[in-house]
Short mmCIF file of N, CA and C in Angstrom, two decimals:
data_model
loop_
_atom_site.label_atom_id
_atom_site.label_comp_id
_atom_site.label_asym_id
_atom_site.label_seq_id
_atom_site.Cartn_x
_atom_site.Cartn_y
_atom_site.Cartn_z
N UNK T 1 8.59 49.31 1.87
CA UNK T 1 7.72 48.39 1.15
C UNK T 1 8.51 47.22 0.57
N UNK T 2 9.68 47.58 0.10
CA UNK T 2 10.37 46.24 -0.75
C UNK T 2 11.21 45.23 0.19
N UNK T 3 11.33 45.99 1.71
CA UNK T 3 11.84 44.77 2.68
C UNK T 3 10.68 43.67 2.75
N UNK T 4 9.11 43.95 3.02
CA UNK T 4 8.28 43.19 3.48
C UNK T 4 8.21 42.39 1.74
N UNK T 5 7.90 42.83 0.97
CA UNK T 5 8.29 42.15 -0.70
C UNK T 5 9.09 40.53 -0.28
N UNK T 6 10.10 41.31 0.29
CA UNK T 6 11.51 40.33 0.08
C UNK T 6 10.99 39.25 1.08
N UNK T 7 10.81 40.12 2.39
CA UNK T 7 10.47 38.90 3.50
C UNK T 7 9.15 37.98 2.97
N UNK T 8 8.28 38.51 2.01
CA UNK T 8 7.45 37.36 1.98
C UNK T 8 7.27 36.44 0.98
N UNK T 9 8.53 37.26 0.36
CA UNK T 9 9.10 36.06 -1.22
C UNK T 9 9.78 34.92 -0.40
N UNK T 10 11.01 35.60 0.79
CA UNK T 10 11.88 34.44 1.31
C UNK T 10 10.68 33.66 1.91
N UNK T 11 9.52 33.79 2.99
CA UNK T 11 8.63 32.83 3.33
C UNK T 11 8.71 32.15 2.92
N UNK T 12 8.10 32.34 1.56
CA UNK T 12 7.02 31.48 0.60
C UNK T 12 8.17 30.33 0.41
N UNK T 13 9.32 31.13 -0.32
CA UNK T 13 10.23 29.84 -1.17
C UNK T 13 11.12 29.31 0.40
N UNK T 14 10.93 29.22 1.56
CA UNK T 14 10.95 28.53 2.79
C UNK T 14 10.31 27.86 2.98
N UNK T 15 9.26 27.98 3.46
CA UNK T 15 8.15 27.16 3.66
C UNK T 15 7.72 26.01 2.60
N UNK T 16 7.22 26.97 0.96
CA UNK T 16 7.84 25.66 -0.18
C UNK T 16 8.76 24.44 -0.08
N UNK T 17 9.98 24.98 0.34
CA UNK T 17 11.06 23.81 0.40
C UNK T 17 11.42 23.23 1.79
N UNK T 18 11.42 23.87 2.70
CA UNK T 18 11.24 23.37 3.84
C UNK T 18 9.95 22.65 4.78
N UNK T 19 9.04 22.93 4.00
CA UNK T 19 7.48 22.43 4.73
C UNK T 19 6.54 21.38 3.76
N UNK T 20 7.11 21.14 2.53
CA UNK T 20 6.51 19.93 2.06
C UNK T 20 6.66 19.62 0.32
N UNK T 21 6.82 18.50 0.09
CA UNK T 21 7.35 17.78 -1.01
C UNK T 21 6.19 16.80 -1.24
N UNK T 22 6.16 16.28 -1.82
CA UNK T 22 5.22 14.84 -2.20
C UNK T 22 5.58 14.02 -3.57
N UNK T 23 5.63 13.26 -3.39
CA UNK T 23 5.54 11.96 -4.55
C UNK T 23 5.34 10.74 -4.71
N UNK T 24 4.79 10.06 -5.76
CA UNK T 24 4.06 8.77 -5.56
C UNK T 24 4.41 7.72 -6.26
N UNK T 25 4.01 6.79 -6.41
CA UNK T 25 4.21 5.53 -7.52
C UNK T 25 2.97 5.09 -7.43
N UNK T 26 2.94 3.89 -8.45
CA UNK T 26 1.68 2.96 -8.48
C UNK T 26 2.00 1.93 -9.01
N UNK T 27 1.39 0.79 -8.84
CA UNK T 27 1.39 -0.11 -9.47
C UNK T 27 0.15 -1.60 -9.44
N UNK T 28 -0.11 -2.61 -10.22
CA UNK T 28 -0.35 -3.52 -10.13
C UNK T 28 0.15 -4.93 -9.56
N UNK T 29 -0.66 -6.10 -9.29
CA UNK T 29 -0.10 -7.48 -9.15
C UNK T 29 -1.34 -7.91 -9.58
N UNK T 30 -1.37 -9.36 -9.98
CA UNK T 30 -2.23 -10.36 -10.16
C UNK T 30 -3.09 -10.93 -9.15
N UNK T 31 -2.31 -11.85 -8.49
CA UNK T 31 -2.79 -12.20 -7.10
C UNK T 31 -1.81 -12.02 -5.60
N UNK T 32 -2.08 -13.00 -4.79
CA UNK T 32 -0.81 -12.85 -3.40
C UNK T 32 -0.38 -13.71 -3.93
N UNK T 33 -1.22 -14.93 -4.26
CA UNK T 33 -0.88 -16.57 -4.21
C UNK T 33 -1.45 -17.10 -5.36
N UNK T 34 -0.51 -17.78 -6.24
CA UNK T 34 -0.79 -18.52 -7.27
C UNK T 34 -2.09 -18.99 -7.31
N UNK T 35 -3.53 -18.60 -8.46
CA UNK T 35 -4.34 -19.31 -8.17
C UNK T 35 -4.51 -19.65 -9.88
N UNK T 36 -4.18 -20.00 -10.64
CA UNK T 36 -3.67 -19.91 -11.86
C UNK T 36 -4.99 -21.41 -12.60
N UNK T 37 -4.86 -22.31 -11.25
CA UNK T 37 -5.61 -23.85 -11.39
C UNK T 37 -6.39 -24.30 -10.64
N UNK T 38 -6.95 -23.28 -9.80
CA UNK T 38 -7.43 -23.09 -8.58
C UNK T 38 -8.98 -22.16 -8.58
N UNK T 39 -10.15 -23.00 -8.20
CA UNK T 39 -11.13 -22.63 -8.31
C UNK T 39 -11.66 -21.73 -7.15
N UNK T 40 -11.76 -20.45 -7.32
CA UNK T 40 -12.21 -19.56 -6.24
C UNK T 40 -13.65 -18.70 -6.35
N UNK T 41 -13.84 -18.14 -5.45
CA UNK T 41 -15.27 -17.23 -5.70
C UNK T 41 -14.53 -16.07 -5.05
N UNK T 42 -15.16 -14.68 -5.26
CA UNK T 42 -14.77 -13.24 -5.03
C UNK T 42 -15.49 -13.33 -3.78
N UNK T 43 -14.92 -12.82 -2.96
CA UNK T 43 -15.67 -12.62 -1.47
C UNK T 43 -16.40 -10.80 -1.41
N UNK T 44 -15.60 -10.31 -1.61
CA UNK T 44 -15.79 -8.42 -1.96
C UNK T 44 -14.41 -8.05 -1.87
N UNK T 45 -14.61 -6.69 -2.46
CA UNK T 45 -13.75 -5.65 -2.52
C UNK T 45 -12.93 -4.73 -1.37
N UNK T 46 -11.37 -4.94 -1.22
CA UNK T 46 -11.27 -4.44 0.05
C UNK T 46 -10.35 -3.56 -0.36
N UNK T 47 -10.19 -2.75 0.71
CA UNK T 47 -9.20 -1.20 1.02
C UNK T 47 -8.53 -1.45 2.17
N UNK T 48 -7.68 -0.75 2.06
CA UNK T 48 -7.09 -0.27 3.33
C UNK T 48 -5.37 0.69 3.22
N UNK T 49 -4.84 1.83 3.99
CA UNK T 49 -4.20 2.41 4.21
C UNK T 49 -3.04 2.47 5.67
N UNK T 50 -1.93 2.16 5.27
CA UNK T 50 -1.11 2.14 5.98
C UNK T 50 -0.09 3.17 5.83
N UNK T 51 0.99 4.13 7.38
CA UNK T 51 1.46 4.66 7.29
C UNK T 51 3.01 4.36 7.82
N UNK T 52 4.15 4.58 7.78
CA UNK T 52 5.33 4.69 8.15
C UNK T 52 6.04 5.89 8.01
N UNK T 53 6.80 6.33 8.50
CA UNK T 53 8.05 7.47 8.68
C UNK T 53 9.27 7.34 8.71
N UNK T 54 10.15 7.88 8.26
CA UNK T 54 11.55 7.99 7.69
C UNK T 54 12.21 8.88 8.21
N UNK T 55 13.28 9.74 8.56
CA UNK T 55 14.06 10.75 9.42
C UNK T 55 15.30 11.42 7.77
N UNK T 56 14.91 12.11 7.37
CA UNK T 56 16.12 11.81 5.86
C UNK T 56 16.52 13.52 5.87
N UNK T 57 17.89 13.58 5.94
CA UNK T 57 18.65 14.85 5.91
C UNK T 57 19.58 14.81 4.73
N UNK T 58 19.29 15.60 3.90
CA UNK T 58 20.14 15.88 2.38
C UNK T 58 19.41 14.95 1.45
N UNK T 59 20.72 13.95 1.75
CA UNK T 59 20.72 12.79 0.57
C UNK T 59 20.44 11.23 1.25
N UNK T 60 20.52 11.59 2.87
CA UNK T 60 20.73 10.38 3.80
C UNK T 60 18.84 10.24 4.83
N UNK T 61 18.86 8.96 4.24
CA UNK T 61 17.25 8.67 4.99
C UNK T 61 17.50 7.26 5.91
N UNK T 62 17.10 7.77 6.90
CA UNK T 62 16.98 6.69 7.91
C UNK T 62 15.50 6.40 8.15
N UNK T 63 15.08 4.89 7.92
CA UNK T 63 13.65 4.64 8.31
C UNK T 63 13.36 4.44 9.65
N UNK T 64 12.14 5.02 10.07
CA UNK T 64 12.06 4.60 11.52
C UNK T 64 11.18 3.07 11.52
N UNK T 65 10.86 2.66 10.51
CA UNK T 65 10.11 1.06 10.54
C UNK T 65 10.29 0.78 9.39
N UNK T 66 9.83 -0.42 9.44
CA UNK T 66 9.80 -1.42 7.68
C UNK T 66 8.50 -0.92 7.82
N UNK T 67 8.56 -0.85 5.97
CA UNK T 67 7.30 -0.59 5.42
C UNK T 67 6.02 -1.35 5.42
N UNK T 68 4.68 -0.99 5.84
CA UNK T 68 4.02 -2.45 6.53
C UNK T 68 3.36 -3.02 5.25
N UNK T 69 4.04 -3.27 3.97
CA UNK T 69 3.34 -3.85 3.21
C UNK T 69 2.53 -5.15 3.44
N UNK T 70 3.17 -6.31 3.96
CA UNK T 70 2.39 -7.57 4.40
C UNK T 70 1.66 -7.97 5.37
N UNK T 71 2.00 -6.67 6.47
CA UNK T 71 1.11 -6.44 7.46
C UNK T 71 -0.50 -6.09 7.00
N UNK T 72 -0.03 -4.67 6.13
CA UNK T 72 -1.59 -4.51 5.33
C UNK T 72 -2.28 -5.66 4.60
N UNK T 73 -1.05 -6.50 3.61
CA UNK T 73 -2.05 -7.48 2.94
C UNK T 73 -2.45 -8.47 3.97
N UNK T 74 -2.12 -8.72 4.67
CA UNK T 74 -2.75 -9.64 5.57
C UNK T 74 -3.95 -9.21 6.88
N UNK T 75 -3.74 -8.03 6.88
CA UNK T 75 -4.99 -7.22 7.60
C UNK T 75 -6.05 -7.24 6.98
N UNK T 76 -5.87 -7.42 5.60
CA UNK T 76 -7.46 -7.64 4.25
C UNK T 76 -7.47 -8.12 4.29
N UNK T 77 -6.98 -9.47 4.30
CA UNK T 77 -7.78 -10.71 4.35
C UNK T 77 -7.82 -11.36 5.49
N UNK T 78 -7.89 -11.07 6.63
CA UNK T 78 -8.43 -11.24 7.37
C UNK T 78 -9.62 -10.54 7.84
N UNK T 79 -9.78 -9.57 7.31
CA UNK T 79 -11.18 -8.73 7.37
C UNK T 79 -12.30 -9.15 7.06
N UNK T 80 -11.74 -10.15 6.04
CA UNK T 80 -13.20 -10.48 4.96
C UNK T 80 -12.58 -12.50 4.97
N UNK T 81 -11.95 -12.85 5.92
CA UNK T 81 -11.95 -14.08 6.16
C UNK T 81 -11.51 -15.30 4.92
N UNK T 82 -10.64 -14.09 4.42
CA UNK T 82 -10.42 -14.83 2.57
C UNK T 82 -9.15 -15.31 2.89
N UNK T 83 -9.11 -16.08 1.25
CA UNK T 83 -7.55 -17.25 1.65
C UNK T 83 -6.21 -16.31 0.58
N UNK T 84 -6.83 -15.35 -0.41
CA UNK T 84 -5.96 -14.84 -0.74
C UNK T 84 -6.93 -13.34 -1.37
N UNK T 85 -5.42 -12.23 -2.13
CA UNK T 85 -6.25 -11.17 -2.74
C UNK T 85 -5.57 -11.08 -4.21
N UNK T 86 -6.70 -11.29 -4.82
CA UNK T 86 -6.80 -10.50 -6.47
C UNK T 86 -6.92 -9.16 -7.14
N UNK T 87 -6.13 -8.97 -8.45
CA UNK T 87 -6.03 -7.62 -8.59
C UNK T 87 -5.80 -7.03 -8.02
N UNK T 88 -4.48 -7.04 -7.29
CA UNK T 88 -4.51 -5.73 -6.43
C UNK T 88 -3.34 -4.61 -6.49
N UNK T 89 -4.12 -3.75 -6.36
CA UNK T 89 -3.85 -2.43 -6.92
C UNK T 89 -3.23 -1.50 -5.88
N UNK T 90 -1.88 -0.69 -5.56
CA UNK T 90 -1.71 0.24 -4.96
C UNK T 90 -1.02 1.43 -5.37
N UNK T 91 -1.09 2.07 -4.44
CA UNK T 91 0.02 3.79 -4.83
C UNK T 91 0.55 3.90 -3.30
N UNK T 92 1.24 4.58 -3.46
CA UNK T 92 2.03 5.21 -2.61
C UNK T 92 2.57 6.28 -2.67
N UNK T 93 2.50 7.36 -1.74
CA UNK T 93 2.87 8.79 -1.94
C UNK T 93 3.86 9.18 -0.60
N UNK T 94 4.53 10.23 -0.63
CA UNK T 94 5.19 10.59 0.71
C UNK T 94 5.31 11.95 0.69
N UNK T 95 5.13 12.92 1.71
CA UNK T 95 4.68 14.51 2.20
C UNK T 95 6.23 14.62 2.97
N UNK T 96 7.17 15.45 2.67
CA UNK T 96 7.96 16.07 3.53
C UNK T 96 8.17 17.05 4.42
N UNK T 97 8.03 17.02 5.44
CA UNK T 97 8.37 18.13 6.66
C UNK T 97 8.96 18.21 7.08
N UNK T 98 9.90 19.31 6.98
CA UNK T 98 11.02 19.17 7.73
C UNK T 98 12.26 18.28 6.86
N UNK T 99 12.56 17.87 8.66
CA UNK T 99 13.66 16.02 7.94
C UNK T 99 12.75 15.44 8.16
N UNK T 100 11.24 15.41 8.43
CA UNK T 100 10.38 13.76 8.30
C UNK T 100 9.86 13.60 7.19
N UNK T 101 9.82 12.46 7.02
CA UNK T 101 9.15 12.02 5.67
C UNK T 101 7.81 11.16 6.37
N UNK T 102 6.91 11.11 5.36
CA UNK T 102 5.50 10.51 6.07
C UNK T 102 5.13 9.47 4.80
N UNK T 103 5.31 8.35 4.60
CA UNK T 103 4.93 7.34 3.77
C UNK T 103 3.73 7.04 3.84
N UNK T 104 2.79 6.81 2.65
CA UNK T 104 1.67 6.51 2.57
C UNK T 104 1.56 5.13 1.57
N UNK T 105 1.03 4.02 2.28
CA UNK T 105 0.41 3.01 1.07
C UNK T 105 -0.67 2.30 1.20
N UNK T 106 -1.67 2.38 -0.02
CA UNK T 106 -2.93 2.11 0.04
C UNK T 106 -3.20 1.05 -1.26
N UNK T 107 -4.08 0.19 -0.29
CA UNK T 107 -4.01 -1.34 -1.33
C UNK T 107 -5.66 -1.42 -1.89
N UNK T 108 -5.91 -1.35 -2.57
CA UNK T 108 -7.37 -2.09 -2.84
C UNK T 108 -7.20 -3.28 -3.68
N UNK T 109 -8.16 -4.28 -3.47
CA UNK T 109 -8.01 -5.79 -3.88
C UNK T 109 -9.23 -6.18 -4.12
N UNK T 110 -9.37 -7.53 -4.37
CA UNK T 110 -10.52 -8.67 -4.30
C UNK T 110 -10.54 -10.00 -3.85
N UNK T 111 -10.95 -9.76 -2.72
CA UNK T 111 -10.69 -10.87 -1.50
C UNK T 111 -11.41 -12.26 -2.06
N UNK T 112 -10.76 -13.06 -1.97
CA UNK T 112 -11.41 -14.37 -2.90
C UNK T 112 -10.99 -15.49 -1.98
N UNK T 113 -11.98 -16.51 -1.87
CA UNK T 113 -12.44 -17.79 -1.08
C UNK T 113 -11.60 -19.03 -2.03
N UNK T 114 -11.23 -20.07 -1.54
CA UNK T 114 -10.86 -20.94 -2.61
C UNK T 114 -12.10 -22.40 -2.40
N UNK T 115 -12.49 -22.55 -3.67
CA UNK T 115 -13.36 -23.22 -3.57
C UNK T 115 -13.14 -24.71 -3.10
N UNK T 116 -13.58 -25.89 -2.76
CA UNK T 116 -12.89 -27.19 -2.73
C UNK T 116 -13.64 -27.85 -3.09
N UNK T 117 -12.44 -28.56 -3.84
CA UNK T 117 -12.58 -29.70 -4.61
C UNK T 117 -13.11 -30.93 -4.44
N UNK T 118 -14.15 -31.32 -5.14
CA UNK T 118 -14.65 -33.00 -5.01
C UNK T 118 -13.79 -34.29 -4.92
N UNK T 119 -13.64 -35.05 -3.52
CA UNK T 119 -12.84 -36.00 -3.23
C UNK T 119 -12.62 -36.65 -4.98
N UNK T 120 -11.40 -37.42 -5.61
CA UNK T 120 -11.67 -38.12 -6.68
C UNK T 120 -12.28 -39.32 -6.18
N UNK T 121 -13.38 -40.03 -6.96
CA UNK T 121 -13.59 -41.47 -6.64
C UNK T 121 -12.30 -42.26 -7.11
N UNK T 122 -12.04 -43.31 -5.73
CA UNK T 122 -11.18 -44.02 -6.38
C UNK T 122 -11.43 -45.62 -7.28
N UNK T 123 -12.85 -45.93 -7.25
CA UNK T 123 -13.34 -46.58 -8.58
C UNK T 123 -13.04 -46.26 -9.95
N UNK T 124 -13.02 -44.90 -10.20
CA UNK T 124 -12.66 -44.01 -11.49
C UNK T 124 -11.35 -44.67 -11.78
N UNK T 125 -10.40 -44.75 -11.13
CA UNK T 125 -9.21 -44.98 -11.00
C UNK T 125 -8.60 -45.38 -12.25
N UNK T 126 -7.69 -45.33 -13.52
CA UNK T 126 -7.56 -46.04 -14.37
C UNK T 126 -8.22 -46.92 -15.57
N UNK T 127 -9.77 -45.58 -15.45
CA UNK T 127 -10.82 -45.70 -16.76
C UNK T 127 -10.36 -44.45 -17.72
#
């Protein structure tokens, strides 16, 4: 009885450490692009999730790609045909297996139009 005990304590704390890890961050930004003086309208609310992988043994991680952060922000706004994104919000988490690592990052935003501006008259000019 106390061999099978043992064998399914070693499993567990195997599989635990050898079959998966996870951890995340988060954070905010303002906008992509300065709109500080700049008159815009909200187009809608967008999402989206991108993945990459890493190869990492011990202490040593080799990425197998750059992380597609600007790929994603630019996949939203082109979705919704906007000139930049507001508020936007992500996390990022990563699952270990093995030596792979599995990167996760997910953006939600607010896709916003920039409005344009009324030619100046140049009669006005120096009133």
């Amino acid at each position: 009885m106390k061999p099978r005990i043992y064998g399914l304590v070693l499993c567990i704390v195997l599989f635990t450490v050898l079959a998966s890890c996870a951890t995340s961050s988060a954070g905010l930004a303002t906008s992509t692009v300065p709109v500080a003086d700049k008159k815009y309208k909200v187009v809608s609310p967008v999402e989206g999730t991108k993945y990459w992988f890493t190869f990492d043994i011990a202490i040593i991680g080799i990425p197998l790609g750059e992380p597609p952060i600007d790929l994603l922000l630019e996949e939203l706004k082109k979705e919704k045909e906007a000139d930049a994104l507001i508020n936007v919000r992500y996390w990022t988490d990563k699952t270990i297996l093995l030596f792979f690592t599995i990167n996760r990052l997910h953006i939600s935003a607010e896709a916003i139009k920039f409005e344009e501006e009324p030619a100046a008259d140049p009669r006005k000019k120096g009133r």
